[in-house]
Backbone as CSV, one residue per row, in Angstrom:
resi,resn,N_x,N_y,N_z,CA_x,CA_y,CA_z,C_x,C_y,C_z
1,UNK,-5.054,-20.715,-6.105,-5.460,-19.775,-5.064,-4.698,-20.025,-3.764
2,UNK,-4.365,-21.277,-3.505,-3.583,-21.581,-2.307,-2.219,-20.909,-2.393
3,UNK,-1.593,-20.983,-3.556,-0.284,-20.343,-3.745,-0.408,-18.839,-3.544
4,UNK,-1.456,-18.263,-4.064,-1.672,-16.825,-3.918,-1.803,-16.450,-2.443
5,UNK,-2.553,-17.236,-1.694,-2.726,-16.948,-0.260,-1.398,-17.053,0.485
6,UNK,-0.632,-18.086,0.188,0.653,-18.278,0.878,1.624,-17.158,0.513
7,UNK,1.760,-16.862,-0.778,2.673,-15.793,-1.195,2.255,-14.452,-0.601
8,UNK,0.945,-14.215,-0.480,0.492,-12.920,0.044,0.751,-12.780,1.535
9,UNK,0.719,-13.882,2.279,0.956,-13.773,3.720,2.432,-13.885,4.093
10,UNK,3.190,-14.718,3.369,4.588,-14.948,3.744,5.598,-14.240,2.855
11,UNK,5.160,-13.785,1.697,6.115,-13.240,0.734,6.734,-14.373,-0.066
12,UNK,7.399,-14.023,-1.150,7.942,-15.043,-2.041,9.041,-15.864,-1.374
13,UNK,10.052,-15.208,-0.807,11.203,-15.937,-0.259,10.857,-16.811,0.933
14,UNK,9.969,-16.362,1.783,9.632,-17.136,2.984,8.636,-18.258,2.704
15,UNK,7.990,-18.222,1.562,7.035,-19.278,1.198,7.789,-20.505,0.704
16,UNK,7.229,-21.669,1.000,7.814,-22.916,0.501,6.744,-23.690,-0.258
17,UNK,7.194,-24.623,-1.080,6.250,-25.485,-1.794,5.447,-26.292,-0.782
18,UNK,6.074,-26.670,0.319,5.371,-27.401,1.375,4.237,-26.556,1.961
19,UNK,4.491,-25.270,2.206,3.443,-24.360,2.704,2.259,-24.328,1.739
20,UNK,2.574,-24.242,0.456,1.531,-24.165,-0.571,0.756,-25.473,-0.629
21,UNK,1.466,-26.595,-0.542,0.810,-27.913,-0.562,-0.134,-28.058,0.630
22,UNK,0.308,-27.627,1.805,-0.549,-27.693,2.999,-1.797,-26.833,2.822
23,UNK,-1.614,-25.626,2.308,-2.740,-24.717,2.100,-3.725,-25.280,1.074
24,UNK,-3.189,-25.932,0.043,-4.032,-26.489,-1.020,-4.590,-27.860,-0.665
25,UNK,-4.091,-28.414,0.426,-4.462,-29.769,0.855,-4.093,-30.800,-0.213
26,UNK,-2.896,-30.618,-0.781,-2.310,-31.549,-1.742,-1.013,-32.072,-1.158
27,UNK,-0.538,-33.143,-1.723,0.805,-33.594,-1.394,1.811,-32.746,-2.154
28,UNK,3.006,-32.611,-1.593,4.056,-31.836,-2.244,4.352,-32.408,-3.630
29,UNK,4.325,-33.731,-3.739,4.585,-34.396,-5.019,3.605,-33.985,-6.102
30,UNK,2.366,-33.754,-5.714,1.347,-33.327,-6.683,1.723,-31.974,-7.281
31,UNK,2.205,-31.084,-6.451,2.619,-29.765,-6.947,3.818,-29.911,-7.879
32,UNK,4.776,-30.771,-7.477,5.965,-30.950,-8.315,5.663,-31.673,-9.628
33,UNK,4.520,-32.323,-9.738,4.123,-32.913,-11.025,3.806,-31.816,-12.040
34,UNK,3.331,-30.688,-11.533,2.914,-29.584,-12.402,3.946,-28.460,-12.505
35,UNK,4.749,-28.292,-11.476,5.721,-27.195,-11.433,7.062,-27.728,-10.954
36,UNK,8.131,-27.342,-11.626,9.456,-27.845,-11.266,10.035,-27.156,-10.034
37,UNK,9.490,-25.995,-9.674,10.035,-25.242,-8.543,9.013,-24.222,-8.043
38,UNK,9.346,-23.619,-6.926,8.510,-22.541,-6.387,8.487,-21.367,-7.368
39,UNK,9.632,-21.087,-7.991,9.716,-20.000,-8.961,8.786,-20.255,-10.148
40,UNK,8.775,-21.503,-10.615,7.908,-21.882,-11.735,6.436,-21.683,-11.356
41,UNK,6.076,-22.057,-10.153,4.711,-21.878,-9.658,4.362,-20.393,-9.585
42,UNK,5.295,-19.590,-9.100,5.079,-18.147,-8.990,4.863,-17.525,-10.374
43,UNK,5.713,-17.895,-11.321,5.583,-17.372,-12.684,4.235,-17.765,-13.274
44,UNK,3.835,-19.009,-13.068,2.547,-19.481,-13.575,1.391,-18.693,-12.956
45,UNK,1.479,-18.434,-11.670,0.457,-17.653,-10.971,0.342,-16.256,-11.588
46,UNK,1.471,-15.607,-11.807,1.482,-14.263,-12.399,0.898,-14.296,-13.814
47,UNK,1.362,-15.259,-14.625,0.870,-15.367,-16.005,-0.643,-15.570,-16.045
48,UNK,-1.138,-16.464,-15.217,-2.579,-16.744,-15.205,-3.389,-15.518,-14.802
49,UNK,-2.890,-14.787,-13.818,-3.619,-13.602,-13.357,-3.619,-12.516,-14.434
50,UNK,-2.501,-12.342,-15.105,-2.430,-11.336,-16.167,-3.333,-11.731,-17.334
51,UNK,-3.359,-13.013,-17.666,-4.254,-13.482,-18.731,-5.717,-13.286,-18.343
52,UNK,-6.027,-13.529,-17.073,-7.384,-13.317,-16.569,-7.762,-11.835,-16.664
53,UNK,-6.828,-10.967,-16.323,-7.047,-9.525,-16.448,-7.347,-9.166,-17.903
54,UNK,-6.569,-9.706,-18.831,-6.786,-9.429,-20.253,-8.169,-9.834,-20.717
55,UNK,-8.608,-10.998,-20.297,-9.942,-11.480,-20.666,-11.027,-10.582,-20.071
56,UNK,-10.861,-10.204,-18.808,-11.818,-9.326,-18.133,-11.917,-7.983,-18.864
57,UNK,-10.775,-7.427,-19.244,-10.770,-6.142,-19.949,-11.464,-6.251,-21.297
58,UNK,-11.100,-7.262,-22.065,-11.698,-7.422,-23.403,-13.213,-7.621,-23.314
59,UNK,-13.655,-8.400,-22.358,-15.088,-8.644,-22.196,-15.826,-7.335,-21.940
60,UNK,-15.275,-6.505,-21.072,-15.909,-5.221,-20.758,-15.841,-4.241,-21.921
61,UNK,-14.720,-4.195,-22.597,-14.536,-3.262,-23.710,-15.399,-3.654,-24.900
62,UNK,-15.405,-4.930,-25.240,-16.130,-5.383,-26.431,-17.645,-5.272,-26.275
63,UNK,-18.121,-5.053,-25.068,-19.558,-4.852,-24.850,-19.997,-3.457,-25.307
64,UNK,-19.030,-2.602,-25.641,-19.315,-1.228,-26.062,-19.164,-1.102,-27.572
65,UNK,-19.850,-0.127,-28.162,-19.744,0.107,-29.605,-18.861,1.297,-29.950
66,UNK,-19.066,2.404,-29.278,-18.343,3.634,-29.595,-16.944,3.611,-28.976
67,UNK,-15.936,4.089,-29.713,-14.573,4.112,-29.183,-14.443,4.839,-27.841
68,UNK,-15.149,5.965,-27.670,-15.047,6.689,-26.396,-15.609,5.860,-25.247
69,UNK,-16.654,5.094,-25.514,-17.226,4.232,-24.475,-16.332,3.018,-24.220
70,UNK,-15.625,2.571,-25.252,-14.659,1.482,-25.066,-13.533,1.933,-24.139
71,UNK,-13.088,3.174,-24.317,-12.029,3.711,-23.451,-12.532,3.820,-22.016
72,UNK,-13.747,4.320,-21.840,-14.322,4.418,-20.489,-14.429,3.022,-19.863
73,UNK,-14.889,2.045,-20.637,-15.034,0.674,-20.134,-13.678,0.083,-19.768
74,UNK,-12.670,0.358,-20.586,-11.329,-0.150,-20.307,-10.796,0.426,-18.996
75,UNK,-10.945,1.724,-18.817,-10.490,2.377,-17.586,-11.203,1.766,-16.380
76,UNK,-12.522,1.687,-16.457,-13.301,1.140,-15.344,-12.950,-0.303,-15.044
77,UNK,-12.810,-1.108,-16.087,-12.516,-2.535,-15.891,-11.133,-2.737,-15.289
78,UNK,-10.142,-1.984,-15.770,-8.794,-2.171,-15.227,-8.733,-1.761,-13.765
79,UNK,-9.328,-0.642,-13.418,-9.325,-0.210,-12.015,-10.112,-1.184,-11.144
80,UNK,-11.239,-1.656,-11.652,-12.060,-2.612,-10.899,-11.284,-3.907,-10.645
81,UNK,-10.585,-4.397,-11.655,-9.846,-5.653,-11.515,-8.728,-5.518,-10.478
82,UNK,-7.995,-4.411,-10.525,-6.916,-4.215,-9.561,-7.468,-4.029,-8.155
83,UNK,-8.581,-3.336,-8.041,-9.214,-3.142,-6.735,-9.648,-4.486,-6.150
84,UNK,-10.269,-5.297,-6.982,-10.768,-6.601,-6.543,-9.626,-7.566,-6.210
85,UNK,-8.498,-7.417,-6.873,-7.367,-8.336,-6.711,-6.164,-7.655,-6.068
86,UNK,-6.428,-6.738,-5.172,-5.366,-5.955,-4.542,-4.291,-6.834,-3.909
87,UNK,-4.686,-7.857,-3.164,-3.696,-8.720,-2.503,-2.744,-9.350,-3.504
88,UNK,-3.301,-9.809,-4.608,-2.453,-10.429,-5.623,-1.428,-9.437,-6.148
89,UNK,-1.853,-8.224,-6.444,-0.933,-7.265,-7.031,0.094,-6.775,-6.017
90,UNK,-0.241,-6.823,-4.749,0.769,-6.554,-3.721,1.831,-7.659,-3.744
91,UNK,1.386,-8.913,-3.909,2.314,-10.050,-4.014,3.221,-9.841,-5.221
92,UNK,2.618,-9.474,-6.309,3.363,-9.285,-7.549,4.442,-8.222,-7.366
93,UNK,4.058,-7.075,-6.818,5.006,-5.974,-6.652,6.135,-6.359,-5.703
94,UNK,5.799,-6.967,-4.570,6.851,-7.336,-3.619,7.631,-8.552,-4.099
95,UNK,6.946,-9.520,-4.675,7.599,-10.758,-5.095,8.553,-10.579,-6.243
96,UNK,8.212,-9.729,-7.170,9.077,-9.562,-8.344,10.423,-8.969,-7.947
97,UNK,10.432,-8.157,-6.906,11.702,-7.588,-6.448,12.565,-8.639,-5.752
98,UNK,11.953,-9.726,-5.295,12.697,-10.794,-4.628,13.261,-11.824,-5.603
99,UNK,12.785,-11.813,-6.829,13.269,-12.779,-7.817,14.664,-12.397,-8.283
100,UNK,15.394,-13.399,-8.758,16.765,-13.146,-9.192,17.038,-13.789,-10.537
101,UNK,18.037,-13.269,-11.215,18.616,-13.871,-12.402,17.660,-14.285,-13.495
102,UNK,17.807,-15.550,-13.913,17.052,-16.090,-15.044,15.550,-16.087,-14.788
103,UNK,15.153,-16.352,-13.553,13.723,-16.399,-13.231,13.109,-15.016,-13.415
104,UNK,13.781,-14.002,-12.897,13.285,-12.626,-13.025,13.245,-12.221,-14.496
105,UNK,14.286,-12.560,-15.227,14.359,-12.225,-16.647,13.247,-12.916,-17.435
106,UNK,13.010,-14.184,-17.123,11.961,-14.946,-17.814,10.580,-14.352,-17.547
107,UNK,10.309,-14.035,-16.281,9.019,-13.441,-15.930,8.869,-12.080,-16.599
108,UNK,9.926,-11.298,-16.570,9.878,-9.970,-17.187,9.548,-10.082,-18.675
109,UNK,10.158,-11.030,-19.369,9.896,-11.158,-20.807,8.468,-11.608,-21.076
110,UNK,7.910,-12.470,-20.223,6.521,-12.916,-20.393,5.547,-11.758,-20.148
111,UNK,5.840,-10.948,-19.147,4.986,-9.796,-18.842,5.078,-8.767,-19.968
112,UNK,6.292,-8.519,-20.442,6.495,-7.554,-21.518,5.747,-7.974,-22.782
113,UNK,5.775,-9.256,-23.094,5.063,-9.780,-24.267,3.562,-9.495,-24.155
114,UNK,2.990,-9.739,-22.984,1.560,-9.497,-22.778,1.249,-7.997,-22.812
115,UNK,2.149,-7.205,-22.242,1.952,-5.756,-22.233,1.968,-5.205,-23.659
116,UNK,2.858,-5.713,-24.503,2.918,-5.266,-25.900,1.609,-5.577,-26.625
117,UNK,1.068,-6.763,-26.385,-0.220,-7.125,-27.008,-1.325,-6.188,-26.526
118,UNK,-1.294,-5.864,-25.237,-2.291,-4.966,-24.658,-2.174,-3.570,-25.278
119,UNK,-0.956,-3.079,-25.438,-0.737,-1.773,-26.068,-1.313,-1.739,-27.482
120,UNK,-1.084,-2.794,-28.236,-1.603,-2.874,-29.606,-3.132,-2.872,-29.588
121,UNK,-3.706,-3.614,-28.648,-5.165,-3.669,-28.522,-5.734,-2.276,-28.226
122,UNK,-5.163,-1.594,-27.245,-5.653,-0.266,-26.857,-5.419,0.738,-27.984
123,UNK,-4.274,0.648,-28.651,-4.029,1.576,-29.760,-5.032,1.343,-30.890
124,UNK,-5.515,0.110,-31.035,-6.556,-0.183,-32.023,-7.857,0.544,-31.717
125,UNK,-8.171,0.678,-30.438,-9.375,1.423,-30.042,-9.204,2.896,-30.419
126,UNK,-8.026,3.446,-30.118,-7.774,4.846,-30.471,-7.770,5.039,-31.991
127,UNK,-7.207,4.090,-32.725,-7.187,4.169,-34.196,-8.619,4.200,-34.739
128,UNK,-9.463,3.329,-34.193,-10.875,3.315,-34.595,-11.520,4.672,-34.303
129,UNK,-11.206,5.231,-33.140,-11.756,6.538,-32.773,-11.295,7.652,-33.693
130,UNK,-10.048,7.587,-34.142,-9.533,8.582,-35.094,-10.281,8.449,-36.413
131,UNK,-10.420,7.215,-36.879,-11.108,6.967,-38.153,-12.567,7.407,-38.116
132,UNK,-13.192,7.304,-36.952,-14.600,7.693,-36.822,-14.766,9.167,-36.456
133,UNK,-13.660,9.882,-36.331,-13.715,11.308,-36.044,-13.926,11.651,-34.582
134,UNK,-13.738,10.687,-33.694,-13.935,10.925,-32.254,-12.700,11.521,-31.590
135,UNK,-11.522,11.146,-32.079,-10.269,11.545,-31.445,-9.409,12.348,-32.406
136,UNK,-8.537,13.165,-31.824,-7.572,13.927,-32.612,-6.648,12.967,-33.357
137,UNK,-6.061,13.474,-34.421,-5.132,12.657,-35.207,-3.758,12.678,-34.536
138,UNK,-3.637,11.856,-33.523,-2.388,11.666,-32.783,-2.053,10.189,-32.935
139,UNK,-0.783,9.871,-32.947,-0.366,8.472,-33.065,-1.117,7.633,-32.022
140,UNK,-1.932,6.661,-32.472,-2.733,5.870,-31.531,-1.891,5.083,-30.525
141,UNK,-0.686,4.681,-30.929,0.185,3.966,-29.997,0.614,4.893,-28.860
142,UNK,0.901,6.145,-29.187,1.284,7.110,-28.145,0.109,7.393,-27.210
143,UNK,-1.096,7.443,-27.770,-2.272,7.636,-26.912,-2.434,6.442,-25.972
144,UNK,-2.208,5.231,-26.495,-2.325,4.022,-25.670,-1.272,4.021,-24.567
145,UNK,-0.045,4.385,-24.911,1.026,4.453,-23.908,0.655,5.468,-22.829
146,UNK,0.118,6.613,-23.239,-0.291,7.637,-22.275,-1.386,7.157,-21.346
147,UNK,-2.403,6.514,-21.910,-3.508,6.010,-21.089,-3.021,4.941,-20.116
148,UNK,-2.261,3.974,-20.612,-1.805,2.896,-19.730,-0.831,3.413,-18.681
149,UNK,-0.011,4.393,-19.051,0.881,5.006,-18.065,0.094,5.696,-16.963
150,UNK,-0.959,6.387,-17.357,-1.802,7.063,-16.374,-2.486,6.048,-15.462
151,UNK,-3.041,4.993,-16.059,-3.693,3.952,-15.257,-2.705,3.320,-14.283
152,UNK,-1.516,2.981,-14.782,-0.510,2.361,-13.915,-0.106,3.283,-12.775
153,UNK,-0.018,4.577,-13.047,0.329,5.534,-11.991,-0.758,5.615,-10.929
154,UNK,-2.007,5.682,-11.349,-3.111,5.711,-10.389,-3.120,4.437,-9.541
155,UNK,-2.930,3.293,-10.189,-2.949,2.009,-9.479,-1.785,1.920,-8.502
156,UNK,-0.581,2.286,-8.943,0.599,2.237,-8.065,0.420,3.147,-6.861
157,UNK,-0.062,4.349,-7.109,-0.284,5.294,-6.016,-1.282,4.720,-5.016
158,UNK,-2.353,4.127,-5.524,-3.399,3.561,-4.669,-2.852,2.398,-3.836
159,UNK,-2.064,1.537,-4.454,-1.520,0.376,-3.745,-0.515,0.813,-2.683
160,UNK,0.271,1.847,-2.969,1.345,2.253,-2.069,0.913,3.217,-0.970
161,UNK,-0.314,3.705,-1.030,-0.776,4.653,-0.017,-1.940,4.053,0.760
162,UNK,-2.440,4.820,1.694,-3.619,4.398,2.448,-4.799,4.418,1.494
163,UNK,-5.180,3.250,1.029,-6.222,3.180,0.006,-7.597,2.964,0.619
164,UNK,-7.962,3.875,1.517,-9.277,3.763,2.141,-10.393,4.057,1.136
165,UNK,-10.072,4.804,0.096,-11.048,5.044,-0.974,-10.939,3.927,-1.998
166,UNK,-12.023,3.682,-2.676,-11.995,2.685,-3.747,-11.201,3.247,-4.928
167,UNK,-10.469,2.385,-5.572,-9.700,2.775,-6.752,-10.622,3.231,-7.879
168,UNK,-11.778,2.612,-7.965,-12.705,2.888,-9.065,-13.331,4.285,-9.013
169,UNK,-13.160,5.015,-7.912,-13.686,6.391,-7.895,-12.917,7.284,-8.867
170,UNK,-11.789,6.789,-9.362,-10.957,7.570,-10.279,-11.324,7.404,-11.748
171,UNK,-12.303,6.570,-12.048,-12.650,6.297,-13.450,-12.950,7.584,-14.207
172,UNK,-13.840,8.411,-13.688,-14.234,9.632,-14.403,-13.077,10.612,-14.539
173,UNK,-12.254,10.735,-13.508,-11.109,11.657,-13.590,-10.154,11.238,-14.697
174,UNK,-9.824,9.954,-14.735,-8.905,9.456,-15.766,-9.543,9.601,-17.142
175,UNK,-10.807,9.248,-17.234,-11.528,9.355,-18.509,-11.491,10.795,-19.015
176,UNK,-11.796,11.747,-18.148,-11.802,13.152,-18.558,-10.408,13.624,-18.955
177,UNK,-9.401,13.216,-18.193,-8.033,13.610,-18.540,-7.640,13.109,-19.925
178,UNK,-7.984,11.879,-20.224,-7.652,11.307,-21.531,-8.499,11.932,-22.633
179,UNK,-9.795,11.954,-22.454,-10.687,12.427,-23.512,-10.492,13.916,-23.792
180,UNK,-10.288,14.706,-22.780,-10.059,16.126,-23.026,-8.711,16.357,-23.687
181,UNK,-7.827,15.386,-23.547,-6.521,15.487,-24.204,-6.544,14.993,-25.632
182,UNK,-7.343,13.978,-25.918,-7.345,13.396,-27.264,-8.661,13.606,-27.996
183,UNK,-9.710,13.963,-27.273,-11.014,14.148,-27.909,-11.063,15.438,-28.706
184,UNK,-11.709,15.396,-29.836,-11.897,16.598,-30.642,-13.121,17.318,-30.117
185,UNK,-12.966,18.578,-29.844,-14.050,19.351,-29.257,-15.323,19.217,-30.072
186,UNK,-16.390,18.858,-29.375,-17.682,18.717,-30.021,-17.799,17.488,-30.914
187,UNK,-16.815,16.601,-30.889,-16.808,15.462,-31.802,-16.764,14.125,-31.073
188,UNK,-17.274,14.051,-29.886,-17.278,12.779,-29.169,-18.448,11.942,-29.649
189,UNK,-18.480,11.718,-30.946,-19.571,10.975,-31.587,-19.694,9.584,-30.993
190,UNK,-20.914,9.198,-30.752,-21.163,7.860,-30.241,-21.104,7.753,-28.738
191,UNK,-20.806,8.849,-28.067,-20.753,8.811,-26.616,-22.155,8.932,-26.051
192,UNK,-22.418,8.190,-25.017,-23.727,8.289,-24.373,-23.800,9.553,-23.519
193,UNK,-22.689,10.280,-23.428,-22.638,11.487,-22.598,-22.421,12.735,-23.441
194,UNK,-22.912,12.742,-24.672,-22.752,13.913,-25.537,-23.534,15.084,-25.000
């Protein structure tokens, strides 16, 4: 958390391991025992936050039974997590553009790996919905790409603009856009909003 605070106030390039050590009330040597560089610490911070997001999403989604409710829970959980962790994601967006070469490539590959797993997970929800007759017979991977693209667009827009409104007010709009696009008319079986 100390690293997150320092990166969020100073940015990646202006932050030093010494700044982070002071904020964490550790010696610089203690940080270097765990991380070989500031870049390594930054990558670890990003990885941990993305893994935390994944756990938060799965916990919220798995609490639901019906595929349509799983999609609603996923939308709500992702928007809630980004809203709650806005500072971190601002660091991520600005910091990633400051990274160079091998470090940027390494972080990109780690993020891509996690994103691919997430796509497979979400497409599994859509596949279940198709099998249960809730969703149209459209490639579930394409539905997952569409949903995640929409979520990412809403989140990016919110982060880059005056976000005086809560991000989570968009849950129903996104849900309706997706469900009306993939839901079979009159077949939203298992929805608490039938």
